[in-house]
Tab-separated table of C-alpha atoms in Angstrom:
chain	number	residue	atom	x	y	z
D	127	UNK	CA	-5.595	-4.049	-3.049
D	128	UNK	CA	-0.352	-0.160	-2.120
D	129	UNK	CA	-0.407	0.469	-1.323
D	130	UNK	CA	-1.530	-1.055	1.033
D	131	UNK	CA	-4.163	-2.363	3.162
D	132	UNK	CA	-7.331	-4.071	8.664
D	133	UNK	CA	-9.627	-5.574	7.243
D	134	UNK	CA	-8.696	-5.517	3.840
D	135	UNK	CA	-7.524	-1.707	2.561
D	136	UNK	CA	-6.092	-2.141	-0.509
D	137	UNK	CA	-3.267	0.261	-1.019
D	138	UNK	CA	-1.082	-2.287	-1.871
D	139	UNK	CA	-0.616	0.075	-4.112
D	140	UNK	CA	0.651	2.175	-1.836
D	141	UNK	CA	2.900	0.143	0.231
D	142	UNK	CA	4.472	3.078	1.460
D	143	UNK	CA	3.858	4.812	4.880
D	144	UNK	CA	3.560	8.620	5.763
D	145	UNK	CA	6.827	10.117	6.771
D	146	UNK	CA	5.577	12.154	9.754
D	147	UNK	CA	6.021	12.021	13.699
D	148	UNK	CA	2.457	10.832	13.951
D	149	UNK	CA	2.615	8.236	11.146
D	150	UNK	CA	4.776	5.601	9.668
D	151	UNK	CA	7.568	6.583	7.323
D	152	UNK	CA	8.189	4.571	4.667
D	153	UNK	CA	6.101	2.303	2.358
D	154	UNK	CA	2.578	1.669	0.054
D	155	UNK	CA	-0.981	2.282	-0.167
D	156	UNK	CA	-0.916	0.115	1.050
D	157	UNK	CA	-0.796	1.577	4.107
D	158	UNK	CA	-3.773	3.760	4.922
D	159	UNK	CA	-3.906	0.775	7.264
D	160	UNK	CA	-1.491	2.088	9.768
D	161	UNK	CA	-3.030	5.594	9.825
D	162	UNK	CA	-6.154	3.758	11.799
D	163	UNK	CA	-4.550	1.462	13.402
D	164	UNK	CA	-6.001	3.219	16.639
D	165	UNK	CA	-9.605	2.046	15.651
D	166	UNK	CA	-11.622	1.050	18.618
D	167	UNK	CA	-11.319	-2.351	19.426
D	168	UNK	CA	-13.741	-5.147	20.543
D	169	UNK	CA	-12.562	-5.767	23.849
D	170	UNK	CA	-10.989	-9.002	23.104
D	171	UNK	CA	-7.088	-9.941	23.057
D	172	UNK	CA	-5.688	-11.191	19.943
D	173	UNK	CA	-2.879	-12.599	21.775
D	174	UNK	CA	-4.555	-14.664	24.480
D	175	UNK	CA	-7.961	-14.990	23.297
D	176	UNK	CA	-9.452	-13.885	26.441
D	177	UNK	CA	-11.848	-11.086	26.815
D	178	UNK	CA	-11.096	-8.749	28.674
D	179	UNK	CA	-7.266	-9.306	28.128
D	180	UNK	CA	-5.201	-10.820	30.928
D	181	UNK	CA	-2.465	-8.512	30.459
D	182	UNK	CA	-4.401	-5.033	30.081
D	183	UNK	CA	-3.876	-4.229	34.240
D	184	UNK	CA	0.024	-4.600	33.408
D	185	UNK	CA	2.321	-1.974	32.632
D	186	UNK	CA	2.852	-0.930	28.888
D	187	UNK	CA	6.662	-2.524	29.523
D	188	UNK	CA	5.723	-5.865	30.507
D	189	UNK	CA	3.136	-6.282	28.064
D	190	UNK	CA	5.490	-5.950	25.346
D	191	UNK	CA	8.407	-7.833	26.940
D	192	UNK	CA	7.441	-11.572	26.026
D	193	UNK	CA	7.398	-10.874	22.396
D	194	UNK	CA	10.267	-8.830	21.330
D	195	UNK	CA	10.666	-8.564	17.538
D	196	UNK	CA	6.964	-9.675	16.820
D	197	UNK	CA	6.048	-6.319	15.476
D	198	UNK	CA	9.013	-7.004	12.855
D	199	UNK	CA	7.717	-10.150	12.242
D	200	UNK	CA	4.597	-9.139	11.558
D	201	UNK	CA	5.535	-6.220	9.155
D	202	UNK	CA	7.612	-8.958	7.308
D	203	UNK	CA	4.951	-11.179	6.599
D	204	UNK	CA	3.292	-8.314	5.299
D	205	UNK	CA	5.593	-7.236	2.912
D	206	UNK	CA	5.545	-11.084	1.750
D	207	UNK	CA	2.017	-10.937	1.240
D	208	UNK	CA	2.053	-7.506	-0.636
D	209	UNK	CA	4.844	-9.226	-2.766
D	210	UNK	CA	3.154	-12.281	-3.502
D	211	UNK	CA	-0.459	-10.172	-4.244
D	212	UNK	CA	1.677	-7.864	-6.949
D	213	UNK	CA	3.118	-11.127	-8.311
D	214	UNK	CA	-0.436	-12.969	-8.730
D	215	UNK	CA	-1.366	-9.701	-10.481
D	216	UNK	CA	0.892	-10.218	-12.840
D	217	UNK	CA	0.252	-13.833	-13.734
D	218	UNK	CA	-3.296	-13.304	-14.253
D	219	UNK	CA	-3.891	-13.437	-18.132
D	220	UNK	CA	-6.620	-11.820	-20.270
D	221	UNK	CA	-7.892	-9.894	-17.106
D	222	UNK	CA	-7.663	-6.086	-17.591
D	223	UNK	CA	-6.437	-4.311	-14.310
D	224	UNK	CA	-9.647	-2.337	-13.658
D	225	UNK	CA	-11.568	-5.775	-13.598
D	226	UNK	CA	-9.310	-7.174	-11.109
D	227	UNK	CA	-9.501	-4.284	-9.114
D	228	UNK	CA	-13.434	-4.753	-9.002
D	229	UNK	CA	-13.380	-8.622	-7.738
D	230	UNK	CA	-11.096	-7.357	-5.052
D	231	UNK	CA	-13.382	-4.787	-3.982
D	232	UNK	CA	-16.499	-6.993	-4.133
D	233	UNK	CA	-14.510	-9.680	-2.023
D	234	UNK	CA	-13.496	-7.374	0.462
D	235	UNK	CA	-16.926	-5.640	0.526
D	236	UNK	CA	-18.387	-9.146	1.846
D	237	UNK	CA	-15.518	-9.158	4.333
D	238	UNK	CA	-16.292	-5.780	5.613
D	239	UNK	CA	-20.121	-5.488	5.651
D	240	UNK	CA	-20.282	-7.993	8.639
D	241	UNK	CA	-17.411	-6.307	10.596
D	242	UNK	CA	-19.368	-2.820	10.440
D	243	UNK	CA	-22.847	-4.234	11.543
D	244	UNK	CA	-20.890	-6.161	14.450
D	245	UNK	CA	-19.690	-3.074	15.507
D	246	UNK	CA	-22.464	-0.652	15.162
D	247	UNK	CA	-20.748	2.248	13.375
D	248	UNK	CA	-23.246	2.916	10.577
D	249	UNK	CA	-22.487	3.252	6.770
D	250	UNK	CA	-22.138	6.647	6.207
D	251	UNK	CA	-20.196	8.135	8.838
D	252	UNK	CA	-20.509	11.869	10.634
D	253	UNK	CA	-21.647	14.336	8.637
D	254	UNK	CA	-18.330	16.611	8.902
D	255	UNK	CA	-16.508	14.109	7.413
D	256	UNK	CA	-18.808	12.529	4.693
D	257	UNK	CA	-16.536	14.640	1.979
D	258	UNK	CA	-13.173	13.226	3.342
D	259	UNK	CA	-14.179	9.720	3.310
D	260	UNK	CA	-15.289	10.241	-0.445
D	261	UNK	CA	-12.017	11.464	-1.453
D	262	UNK	CA	-10.672	8.541	0.383
D	263	UNK	CA	-12.203	6.178	-1.606
D	264	UNK	CA	-11.947	7.672	-4.798
D	265	UNK	CA	-8.663	8.066	-4.374
D	266	UNK	CA	-7.680	4.884	-2.998
D	267	UNK	CA	-9.257	2.958	-5.393
D	268	UNK	CA	-7.743	5.149	-8.379
D	269	UNK	CA	-4.639	4.231	-6.870
D	270	UNK	CA	-5.076	0.271	-6.777
D	271	UNK	CA	-6.114	0.431	-10.133
D	272	UNK	CA	-2.910	2.309	-11.234
D	273	UNK	CA	-0.649	0.025	-9.381
D	274	UNK	CA	-2.202	-3.383	-10.662
D	275	UNK	CA	-1.993	-1.766	-14.416
D	276	UNK	CA	1.826	-0.979	-13.445
D	277	UNK	CA	1.884	-4.450	-12.347
D	278	UNK	CA	0.826	-5.790	-15.603
D	279	UNK	CA	2.661	-3.617	-17.882
D	280	UNK	CA	6.271	-3.365	-15.953
D	281	UNK	CA	8.843	-5.434	-14.392
D	282	UNK	CA	7.651	-6.649	-11.330
D	283	UNK	CA	10.878	-4.986	-9.507
D	284	UNK	CA	10.663	-1.383	-11.549
D	285	UNK	CA	6.976	-1.214	-10.258
D	286	UNK	CA	7.488	-2.099	-6.793
D	287	UNK	CA	10.243	0.199	-6.262
D	288	UNK	CA	8.523	3.239	-7.911
D	289	UNK	CA	5.478	2.936	-5.743
D	290	UNK	CA	8.017	3.600	-2.457
D	291	UNK	CA	7.902	7.077	-3.752
D	292	UNK	CA	4.842	7.257	-2.212
D	293	UNK	CA	6.151	9.031	1.100
D	294	UNK	CA	7.978	11.524	-0.946
D	295	UNK	CA	4.943	12.634	-2.173
D	296	UNK	CA	3.101	12.178	1.459
D	297	UNK	CA	5.331	14.976	2.829
D	298	UNK	CA	4.716	17.243	0.580
D	299	UNK	CA	0.994	16.866	0.277
D	300	UNK	CA	1.117	17.310	4.307
D	301	UNK	CA	3.607	20.088	3.980
D	302	UNK	CA	0.997	21.802	1.451
D	303	UNK	CA	-2.313	20.832	3.203
D	304	UNK	CA	-1.601	20.198	6.792
D	305	UNK	CA	1.302	22.735	7.047
D	306	UNK	CA	3.428	20.053	8.613
D	307	UNK	CA	7.128	20.996	8.230
D	308	UNK	CA	9.138	20.177	5.345
D	309	UNK	CA	12.891	20.147	6.307
D	310	UNK	CA	16.083	20.229	4.190
D	311	UNK	CA	16.343	16.583	5.397
D	312	UNK	CA	13.384	15.842	3.483
D	313	UNK	CA	14.028	17.394	0.321
D	314	UNK	CA	17.530	15.403	0.057
D	315	UNK	CA	15.636	12.446	0.476
D	316	UNK	CA	12.950	13.500	-2.051
D	317	UNK	CA	15.939	13.927	-4.515
D	318	UNK	CA	17.427	10.627	-3.759
D	319	UNK	CA	14.061	8.989	-4.821
D	320	UNK	CA	13.710	11.306	-7.790
D	321	UNK	CA	17.146	9.808	-8.958
D	322	UNK	CA	16.167	5.895	-8.337
D	323	UNK	CA	12.993	6.749	-10.213
D	324	UNK	CA	14.933	8.319	-13.306
D	325	UNK	CA	17.316	5.087	-13.422
D	326	UNK	CA	14.347	2.669	-13.309
D	327	UNK	CA	12.521	4.739	-16.097
D	328	UNK	CA	15.776	5.452	-18.261
D	329	UNK	CA	14.445	8.023	-20.603
D	330	UNK	CA	15.999	7.851	-24.084
D	331	UNK	CA	17.303	11.269	-23.872
D	332	UNK	CA	19.688	10.095	-21.311
D	333	UNK	CA	19.884	6.671	-21.747
D	334	UNK	CA	19.132	5.459	-24.428
D	335	UNK	CA	16.286	2.651	-25.148
D	336	UNK	CA	18.821	-0.076	-24.478
D	337	UNK	CA	18.137	-2.116	-21.405
D	338	UNK	CA	14.260	-2.022	-21.874
D	339	UNK	CA	12.500	-5.339	-22.081
D	340	UNK	CA	9.278	-4.343	-23.315
D	341	UNK	CA	8.711	-1.654	-25.840
D	342	UNK	CA	9.497	1.685	-24.275
D	343	UNK	CA	5.934	2.975	-24.949
D	344	UNK	CA	4.570	0.209	-22.750
D	345	UNK	CA	7.335	0.646	-20.260
D	346	UNK	CA	6.477	4.518	-19.995
D	347	UNK	CA	2.483	3.849	-19.704
D	348	UNK	CA	3.574	1.751	-16.682
D	349	UNK	CA	5.527	4.117	-15.189
D	350	UNK	CA	3.291	6.892	-15.292
D	351	UNK	CA	0.753	4.353	-13.809
D	352	UNK	CA	3.036	3.457	-10.843
D	353	UNK	CA	4.088	7.424	-10.296
D	354	UNK	CA	0.136	7.660	-10.468
D	355	UNK	CA	-0.676	5.517	-7.773
D	356	UNK	CA	2.172	7.015	-5.571
D	357	UNK	CA	0.823	10.391	-5.755
D	358	UNK	CA	-2.807	9.057	-5.045
D	359	UNK	CA	-1.995	6.831	-2.294
D	360	UNK	CA	-0.205	9.702	-0.609
D	361	UNK	CA	-3.097	11.779	-1.023
D	362	UNK	CA	-5.324	8.902	0.802
D	363	UNK	CA	-2.775	8.872	3.519
D	364	UNK	CA	-2.937	12.965	3.964
D	365	UNK	CA	-6.857	12.389	3.955
D	366	UNK	CA	-6.581	9.831	6.226
D	367	UNK	CA	-4.253	11.930	8.758
D	368	UNK	CA	-6.819	14.673	8.409
D	369	UNK	CA	-9.633	12.589	9.636
D	370	UNK	CA	-7.422	10.938	12.445
D	371	UNK	CA	-9.148	8.686	14.802
D	372	UNK	CA	-12.627	10.632	14.828
D	373	UNK	CA	-13.993	7.822	12.029
D	374	UNK	CA	-13.682	4.247	12.360
D	375	UNK	CA	-11.061	2.408	10.521
D	376	UNK	CA	-13.399	0.128	8.935
D	377	UNK	CA	-16.073	2.895	7.793
D	378	UNK	CA	-12.860	4.254	5.691
D	379	UNK	CA	-12.255	0.642	3.992
D	380	UNK	CA	-16.243	0.712	3.329
D	381	UNK	CA	-16.348	3.814	1.312
D	382	UNK	CA	-13.054	2.461	-0.246
D	383	UNK	CA	-14.972	-0.621	-1.403
D	384	UNK	CA	-18.061	0.699	-2.594
D	385	UNK	CA	-17.106	3.457	-4.221
D	386	UNK	CA	-14.030	1.608	-5.690
D	387	UNK	CA	-16.498	-1.128	-6.865
D	388	UNK	CA	-18.537	2.035	-8.491
D	389	UNK	CA	-15.795	3.365	-10.182
D	390	UNK	CA	-14.323	0.306	-11.941
D	391	UNK	CA	-17.904	-0.900	-13.010
D	392	UNK	CA	-17.977	2.300	-14.842
D	393	UNK	CA	-14.799	2.669	-16.027
D	394	UNK	CA	-14.931	-1.275	-17.272
D	395	UNK	CA	-18.564	-0.603	-19.163
D	396	UNK	CA	-16.369	2.465	-20.689
D	397	UNK	CA	-13.669	0.305	-21.947
D	398	UNK	CA	-15.911	-2.744	-23.199
D	399	UNK	CA	-12.905	-4.769	-20.879
D	400	UNK	CA	-15.874	-6.719	-18.736
D	401	UNK	CA	-15.175	-10.435	-18.413
D	402	UNK	CA	-14.724	-13.301	-16.410
D	403	UNK	CA	-11.778	-15.270	-16.818
D	404	UNK	CA	-11.746	-18.465	-18.784
D	405	UNK	CA	-9.351	-20.309	-16.752
D	406	UNK	CA	-10.118	-21.557	-13.701
D	407	UNK	CA	-6.340	-20.789	-12.582
D	408	UNK	CA	-7.038	-16.962	-13.412
D	409	UNK	CA	-10.049	-17.234	-10.854
D	410	UNK	CA	-8.343	-18.668	-8.026
D	411	UNK	CA	-5.584	-15.814	-8.561
D	412	UNK	CA	-8.141	-13.335	-8.119
D	413	UNK	CA	-9.561	-14.826	-5.011
D	414	UNK	CA	-5.579	-15.157	-3.533
D	415	UNK	CA	-4.708	-11.524	-4.435
D	416	UNK	CA	-8.070	-10.202	-2.489
D	417	UNK	CA	-7.129	-12.910	0.340
D	418	UNK	CA	-3.175	-12.021	0.396
D	419	UNK	CA	-4.084	-8.273	0.172
D	420	UNK	CA	-6.168	-8.373	3.450
D	421	UNK	CA	-3.551	-10.436	5.264
D	422	UNK	CA	-1.035	-7.919	4.374
D	423	UNK	CA	-3.369	-5.264	5.888
D	424	UNK	CA	-3.788	-6.859	8.844
D	425	UNK	CA	-0.179	-7.802	9.644
D	426	UNK	CA	0.995	-4.019	8.882
D	427	UNK	CA	-1.665	-3.132	11.254
D	428	UNK	CA	-0.692	-5.385	14.202
D	429	UNK	CA	2.801	-4.624	13.692
D	430	UNK	CA	2.291	-0.731	13.976
D	431	UNK	CA	0.103	-1.774	17.113
D	432	UNK	CA	3.138	-3.163	19.335
D	433	UNK	CA	6.386	-1.769	17.455
D	434	UNK	CA	7.658	1.726	16.775
D	435	UNK	CA	7.054	3.165	13.024
D	436	UNK	CA	10.760	3.631	12.302
D	437	UNK	CA	11.706	0.006	12.304
D	438	UNK	CA	8.379	-1.018	10.922
D	439	UNK	CA	8.641	1.553	7.653
D	440	UNK	CA	12.338	0.048	7.487
D	441	UNK	CA	11.391	-3.666	7.237
D	442	UNK	CA	8.639	-2.885	4.935
D	443	UNK	CA	11.646	-2.009	2.287
D	444	UNK	CA	11.511	-5.913	1.786
D	445	UNK	CA	8.992	-5.469	-0.429
D	446	UNK	CA	11.541	-4.305	-3.031
D	447	UNK	CA	13.809	-7.847	-1.932
D	448	UNK	CA	10.652	-9.975	-2.461
D	449	UNK	CA	9.801	-8.338	-6.050
D	450	UNK	CA	13.379	-8.999	-7.098
D	451	UNK	CA	13.317	-12.369	-6.118
D	452	UNK	CA	10.046	-13.271	-7.392
D	453	UNK	CA	11.191	-11.519	-11.003
D	454	UNK	CA	13.710	-14.027	-11.381
D	455	UNK	CA	12.208	-17.194	-10.094
D	456	UNK	CA	8.721	-16.525	-11.726
D	457	UNK	CA	9.482	-14.381	-14.876
D	458	UNK	CA	13.134	-15.538	-15.541
D	459	UNK	CA	14.067	-11.754	-15.901
D	460	UNK	CA	16.959	-10.779	-14.059
D	461	UNK	CA	16.946	-6.762	-13.193
D	462	UNK	CA	19.472	-4.615	-14.694
D	463	UNK	CA	22.044	-2.847	-12.873
D	464	UNK	CA	19.794	0.232	-13.758
D	465	UNK	CA	16.821	-1.239	-11.973
D	466	UNK	CA	19.328	-2.331	-8.651
D	467	UNK	CA	20.978	1.528	-8.636
D	468	UNK	CA	17.136	3.017	-8.343
D	469	UNK	CA	16.240	0.347	-6.246
D	470	UNK	CA	19.165	1.311	-3.689
D	471	UNK	CA	18.415	5.132	-4.259
D	472	UNK	CA	14.759	4.857	-3.280
D	473	UNK	CA	15.581	2.348	-0.723
D	474	UNK	CA	17.786	4.516	0.737
D	475	UNK	CA	15.638	7.416	0.889
D	476	UNK	CA	12.974	5.354	2.708
D	477	UNK	CA	15.489	4.239	5.027
D	478	UNK	CA	16.975	7.531	5.983
D	479	UNK	CA	13.665	9.196	6.419
D	480	UNK	CA	12.566	6.142	8.868
D	481	UNK	CA	15.549	6.845	10.763
D	482	UNK	CA	15.735	10.449	11.088
D	483	UNK	CA	11.911	10.423	12.267
D	484	UNK	CA	12.883	7.277	14.702
D	485	UNK	CA	15.594	9.250	16.215
D	486	UNK	CA	13.661	12.599	16.648
D	487	UNK	CA	10.586	10.588	18.439
D	488	UNK	CA	13.124	8.854	20.618
D	489	UNK	CA	14.108	12.242	21.960
């Protein structure tokens, strides 16, 4: 499904966007879609529905002028769709997080398959990039399963905030694997994020166990799952950056859903958790989870095609706001001040990194 996650990338789970100049800072998984926003198009303009677009002969400035703020509006819609998908994951009863992931892979496979056939990109990809495509599929699907488990075992706001630590891991992995610069500012933002996660986790040796609604063991499992999602989502983004635009975006999604489906089926048989939901409402939720996840990735991709990465990354933090609102309205669970403080630290880290990269790119 961050995050995020475009004809159906599912990195909802990775709502975090990468923190480098050539990719947007700030959110999920979800946004693996952002890394491949430059995939070749079909020649038809999505705004005027003409082929070719009647505005392609005009200067770049004239093309953007008629729709000021449209990219930010798309980003807001993406954040809303991600949050609704997260809410539905938590609302589904008696369906394991891995099984939800399997259903989502199946539905998105049905969408991606005709896209690959239409674009004639093949199903295997360039030989030199297959190992990266396999890693992208395995790590991305693992990231999705972990965040779904976190949503089921933690408060919605807590899990959402922790997923926004993904950009920190992205910058660290990019520094190690891609030799990208890791500045003192990045270290400062990392410390802010760690402080925010600590406030949410509230380890007993610092805070005691008061203020945690669930049993602490369940809370801790969800925390590790959310952090694991952030790590795997960051790894996925680094792999996508390594491949660049040499691989069609829909092919990366294809590897994601195919390998994700294989991985989820194997895990379900090992756990013995495979079962169809008994409630018709849960079945509807499973379909909506896939559709809202798909919509979120489409909107974030469109946003990054017409808006700078900095403002988009800042607007993506609305995920946290929606998570707080949904938690209060649908679960009657008011977040603690520790969670609010942790959210402020993590969001401040993301916004600070986005503003810094935005400023650097505008020089």
